[in-house]
mmCIF file with all atom_site columns, C-alpha atoms in Angstrom:
data_model
loop_
_atom_site.group_PDB
_atom_site.id
_atom_site.type_symbol
_atom_site.label_atom_id
_atom_site.label_alt_id
_atom_site.label_comp_id
_atom_site.label_asym_id
_atom_site.label_entity_id
_atom_site.label_seq_id
_atom_site.pdbx_PDB_ins_code
_atom_site.Cartn_x
_atom_site.Cartn_y
_atom_site.Cartn_z
_atom_site.occupancy
_atom_site.B_iso_or_equiv
_atom_site.pdbx_formal_charge
_atom_site.auth_seq_id
_atom_site.auth_comp_id
_atom_site.auth_asym_id
_atom_site.auth_atom_id
_atom_site.pdbx_PDB_model_num
ATOM 1  C CA . UNK A 1 1  ? 18.551 -124.337 -9.183  1.00 28.00 ? 1  UNK A CA 1
ATOM 2  C CA . UNK A 1 2  ? 16.482 -124.790 -12.293 1.00 31.00 ? 2  UNK A CA 1
ATOM 3  C CA . UNK A 1 3  ? 17.316 -127.725 -14.307 1.00 30.00 ? 3  UNK A CA 1
ATOM 4  C CA . UNK A 1 4  ? 16.079 -127.425 -18.946 1.00 32.00 ? 4  UNK A CA 1
ATOM 5  C CA . UNK A 1 5  ? 12.638 -125.322 -18.089 1.00 34.00 ? 5  UNK A CA 1
ATOM 6  C CA . UNK A 1 6  ? 11.468 -123.814 -21.335 1.00 31.00 ? 6  UNK A CA 1
ATOM 7  C CA . UNK A 1 7  ? 11.056 -119.996 -21.222 1.00 34.00 ? 7  UNK A CA 1
ATOM 8  C CA . UNK A 1 8  ? 9.011  -118.505 -24.307 1.00 32.00 ? 8  UNK A CA 1
ATOM 9  C CA . UNK A 1 9  ? 9.356  -122.031 -26.211 1.00 31.00 ? 9  UNK A CA 1
ATOM 10 C CA . UNK A 1 10 ? 12.425 -120.132 -27.857 1.00 35.00 ? 10 UNK A CA 1
ATOM 11 C CA . UNK A 1 11 ? 15.521 -120.790 -24.922 1.00 41.00 ? 11 UNK A CA 1
ATOM 12 C CA . UNK A 1 12 ? 15.926 -122.953 -22.778 1.00 44.00 ? 12 UNK A CA 1
ATOM 13 C CA . UNK A 1 13 ? 17.677 -121.963 -19.555 1.00 46.00 ? 13 UNK A CA 1
ATOM 14 C CA . UNK A 1 14 ? 20.206 -124.119 -17.952 1.00 48.00 ? 14 UNK A CA 1
ATOM 15 C CA . UNK A 1 15 ? 22.024 -123.898 -14.505 1.00 48.00 ? 15 UNK A CA 1
ATOM 16 C CA . UNK A 1 16 ? 24.700 -126.260 -14.386 1.00 48.00 ? 16 UNK A CA 1
ATOM 17 C CA . UNK A 1 17 ? 27.137 -125.971 -11.237 1.00 43.00 ? 17 UNK A CA 1
ATOM 18 C CA . UNK A 1 18 ? 26.746 -121.816 -11.158 1.00 44.00 ? 18 UNK A CA 1
ATOM 19 C CA . UNK A 1 19 ? 27.222 -121.912 -15.455 1.00 47.00 ? 19 UNK A CA 1
ATOM 20 C CA . UNK A 1 20 ? 24.025 -120.288 -16.438 1.00 50.00 ? 20 UNK A CA 1
ATOM 21 C CA . UNK A 1 21 ? 22.906 -119.723 -20.408 1.00 47.00 ? 21 UNK A CA 1
ATOM 22 C CA . UNK A 1 22 ? 20.533 -119.584 -23.080 1.00 51.00 ? 22 UNK A CA 1
ATOM 23 C CA . UNK A 1 23 ? 20.223 -122.142 -25.332 1.00 59.00 ? 23 UNK A CA 1
ATOM 24 C CA . UNK A 1 24 ? 23.243 -119.494 -27.835 1.00 74.00 ? 24 UNK A CA 1
ATOM 25 C CA . UNK A 1 25 ? 23.685 -117.081 -25.594 1.00 86.00 ? 25 UNK A CA 1
ATOM 26 C CA . UNK A 1 26 ? 25.732 -116.512 -21.442 1.00 90.00 ? 26 UNK A CA 1
ATOM 27 C CA . UNK A 1 27 ? 23.954 -114.456 -18.662 1.00 91.00 ? 27 UNK A CA 1
ATOM 28 C CA . UNK A 1 28 ? 26.694 -111.776 -17.080 1.00 94.00 ? 28 UNK A CA 1
ATOM 29 C CA . UNK A 1 29 ? 26.181 -109.317 -14.336 1.00 96.00 ? 29 UNK A CA 1
ATOM 30 C CA . UNK A 1 30 ? 26.485 -105.130 -15.333 1.00 96.00 ? 30 UNK A CA 1
ATOM 31 C CA . UNK A 1 31 ? 28.138 -103.955 -12.226 1.00 96.00 ? 31 UNK A CA 1
ATOM 32 C CA . UNK A 1 32 ? 24.727 -102.622 -11.149 1.00 96.00 ? 32 UNK A CA 1
ATOM 33 C CA . UNK A 1 33 ? 23.409 -106.755 -10.199 1.00 95.00 ? 33 UNK A CA 1
ATOM 34 C CA . UNK A 1 34 ? 21.191 -106.518 -13.308 1.00 95.00 ? 34 UNK A CA 1
ATOM 35 C CA . UNK A 1 35 ? 21.910 -109.999 -16.061 1.00 94.00 ? 35 UNK A CA 1
ATOM 36 C CA . UNK A 1 36 ? 21.891 -109.436 -19.607 1.00 94.00 ? 36 UNK A CA 1
ATOM 37 C CA . UNK A 1 37 ? 22.745 -111.940 -22.445 1.00 92.00 ? 37 UNK A CA 1
ATOM 38 C CA . UNK A 1 38 ? 24.868 -112.143 -24.576 1.00 94.00 ? 38 UNK A CA 1
ATOM 39 C CA . UNK A 1 39 ? 26.162 -114.824 -28.042 1.00 92.00 ? 39 UNK A CA 1
ATOM 40 C CA . UNK A 1 40 ? 29.690 -115.718 -26.638 1.00 92.00 ? 40 UNK A CA 1
ATOM 41 C CA . UNK A 1 41 ? 30.403 -116.313 -30.405 1.00 92.00 ? 41 UNK A CA 1
ATOM 42 C CA . UNK A 1 42 ? 30.982 -112.431 -30.069 1.00 94.00 ? 42 UNK A CA 1
ATOM 43 C CA . UNK A 1 43 ? 33.088 -111.876 -27.847 1.00 95.00 ? 43 UNK A CA 1
ATOM 44 C CA . UNK A 1 44 ? 36.528 -110.652 -28.979 1.00 96.00 ? 44 UNK A CA 1
ATOM 45 C CA . UNK A 1 45 ? 38.262 -109.543 -25.711 1.00 96.00 ? 45 UNK A CA 1
ATOM 46 C CA . UNK A 1 46 ? 37.707 -110.114 -22.079 1.00 96.00 ? 46 UNK A CA 1
ATOM 47 C CA . UNK A 1 47 ? 40.098 -108.050 -19.560 1.00 96.00 ? 47 UNK A CA 1
ATOM 48 C CA . UNK A 1 48 ? 40.702 -107.333 -15.973 1.00 96.00 ? 48 UNK A CA 1
ATOM 49 C CA . UNK A 1 49 ? 41.834 -103.825 -15.616 1.00 92.00 ? 49 UNK A CA 1
ATOM 50 C CA . UNK A 1 50 ? 41.005 -104.178 -12.663 1.00 90.00 ? 50 UNK A CA 1
ATOM 51 C CA . UNK A 1 51 ? 37.296 -104.733 -13.405 1.00 93.00 ? 51 UNK A CA 1
ATOM 52 C CA . UNK A 1 52 ? 35.786 -107.145 -16.059 1.00 96.00 ? 52 UNK A CA 1
ATOM 53 C CA . UNK A 1 53 ? 35.551 -105.921 -19.696 1.00 96.00 ? 53 UNK A CA 1
ATOM 54 C CA . UNK A 1 54 ? 34.191 -107.681 -22.190 1.00 96.00 ? 54 UNK A CA 1
ATOM 55 C CA . UNK A 1 55 ? 34.667 -105.817 -25.236 1.00 96.00 ? 55 UNK A CA 1
ATOM 56 C CA . UNK A 1 56 ? 32.720 -107.935 -28.108 1.00 96.00 ? 56 UNK A CA 1
ATOM 57 C CA . UNK A 1 57 ? 33.335 -107.579 -32.531 1.00 96.00 ? 57 UNK A CA 1
ATOM 58 C CA . UNK A 1 58 ? 31.423 -104.596 -32.791 1.00 96.00 ? 58 UNK A CA 1
ATOM 59 C CA . UNK A 1 59 ? 33.179 -102.783 -30.112 1.00 96.00 ? 59 UNK A CA 1
ATOM 60 C CA . UNK A 1 60 ? 31.164 -102.190 -27.804 1.00 96.00 ? 60 UNK A CA 1
ATOM 61 C CA . UNK A 1 61 ? 32.217 -102.290 -24.087 1.00 97.00 ? 61 UNK A CA 1
ATOM 62 C CA . UNK A 1 62 ? 31.118 -103.897 -21.348 1.00 97.00 ? 62 UNK A CA 1
ATOM 63 C CA . UNK A 1 63 ? 31.590 -103.673 -17.282 1.00 97.00 ? 63 UNK A CA 1
ATOM 64 C CA . UNK A 1 64 ? 31.049 -106.577 -15.646 1.00 97.00 ? 64 UNK A CA 1
ATOM 65 C CA . UNK A 1 65 ? 31.189 -108.499 -12.418 1.00 97.00 ? 65 UNK A CA 1
ATOM 66 C CA . UNK A 1 66 ? 32.257 -112.023 -13.612 1.00 96.00 ? 66 UNK A CA 1
ATOM 67 C CA . UNK A 1 67 ? 35.965 -112.521 -13.372 1.00 96.00 ? 67 UNK A CA 1
ATOM 68 C CA . UNK A 1 68 ? 37.518 -113.501 -17.071 1.00 96.00 ? 68 UNK A CA 1
ATOM 69 C CA . UNK A 1 69 ? 38.568 -116.832 -15.530 1.00 94.00 ? 69 UNK A CA 1
ATOM 70 C CA . UNK A 1 70 ? 34.260 -117.072 -14.657 1.00 95.00 ? 70 UNK A CA 1
ATOM 71 C CA . UNK A 1 71 ? 33.824 -115.503 -18.717 1.00 95.00 ? 71 UNK A CA 1
ATOM 72 C CA . UNK A 1 72 ? 35.847 -118.661 -19.867 1.00 93.00 ? 72 UNK A CA 1
ATOM 73 C CA . UNK A 1 73 ? 33.856 -121.201 -17.976 1.00 92.00 ? 73 UNK A CA 1
ATOM 74 C CA . UNK A 1 74 ? 30.575 -119.817 -19.111 1.00 92.00 ? 74 UNK A CA 1
ATOM 75 C CA . UNK A 1 75 ? 31.562 -119.812 -22.841 1.00 92.00 ? 75 UNK A CA 1
ATOM 76 C CA . UNK A 1 76 ? 33.612 -122.927 -22.988 1.00 91.00 ? 76 UNK A CA 1
ATOM 77 C CA . UNK A 1 77 ? 30.230 -124.826 -21.112 1.00 87.00 ? 77 UNK A CA 1
ATOM 78 C CA . UNK A 1 78 ? 28.332 -122.806 -24.156 1.00 86.00 ? 78 UNK A CA 1
ATOM 79 C CA . UNK A 1 79 ? 30.685 -124.646 -26.720 1.00 86.00 ? 79 UNK A CA 1
ATOM 80 C CA . UNK A 1 80 ? 30.192 -128.057 -24.733 1.00 86.00 ? 80 UNK A CA 1
ATOM 81 C CA . UNK A 1 81 ? 26.470 -127.712 -25.079 1.00 80.00 ? 81 UNK A CA 1
ATOM 82 C CA . UNK A 1 82 ? 26.456 -126.797 -29.126 1.00 79.00 ? 82 UNK A CA 1
ATOM 83 C CA . UNK A 1 83 ? 29.085 -130.017 -29.116 1.00 75.00 ? 83 UNK A CA 1
ATOM 84 C CA . UNK A 1 84 ? 26.069 -131.956 -27.358 1.00 72.00 ? 84 UNK A CA 1
ATOM 85 C CA . UNK A 1 85 ? 23.705 -131.331 -29.083 1.00 63.00 ? 85 UNK A CA 1
ATOM 86 C CA . UNK A 1 86 ? 25.357 -132.029 -32.198 1.00 64.00 ? 86 UNK A CA 1
ATOM 87 C CA . UNK A 1 87 ? 26.590 -135.759 -31.038 1.00 68.00 ? 87 UNK A CA 1
ATOM 88 C CA . UNK A 1 88 ? 22.584 -136.253 -29.815 1.00 68.00 ? 88 UNK A CA 1
ATOM 89 C CA . UNK A 1 89 ? 21.214 -134.786 -33.440 1.00 58.00 ? 89 UNK A CA 1
#
């Protein structure tokens, strides 16, 4: 798996126990299998309807294949990475 690889010198990609995120972004997968990245601070709600629907602060709704629990794990990993960076600065 990828372990701290710099892309375009703007973002760092991590893959730790299948939790992938750009610094400042998390990776999600559309129903068609394509991956996209969002800023998790812009998530308003995550619902299982039964497909997982992420509603963003601007009202945009995204259908994804990840479960609500997986989105929660990604969000927590993102937040932990921020706190980890603050403590090392």
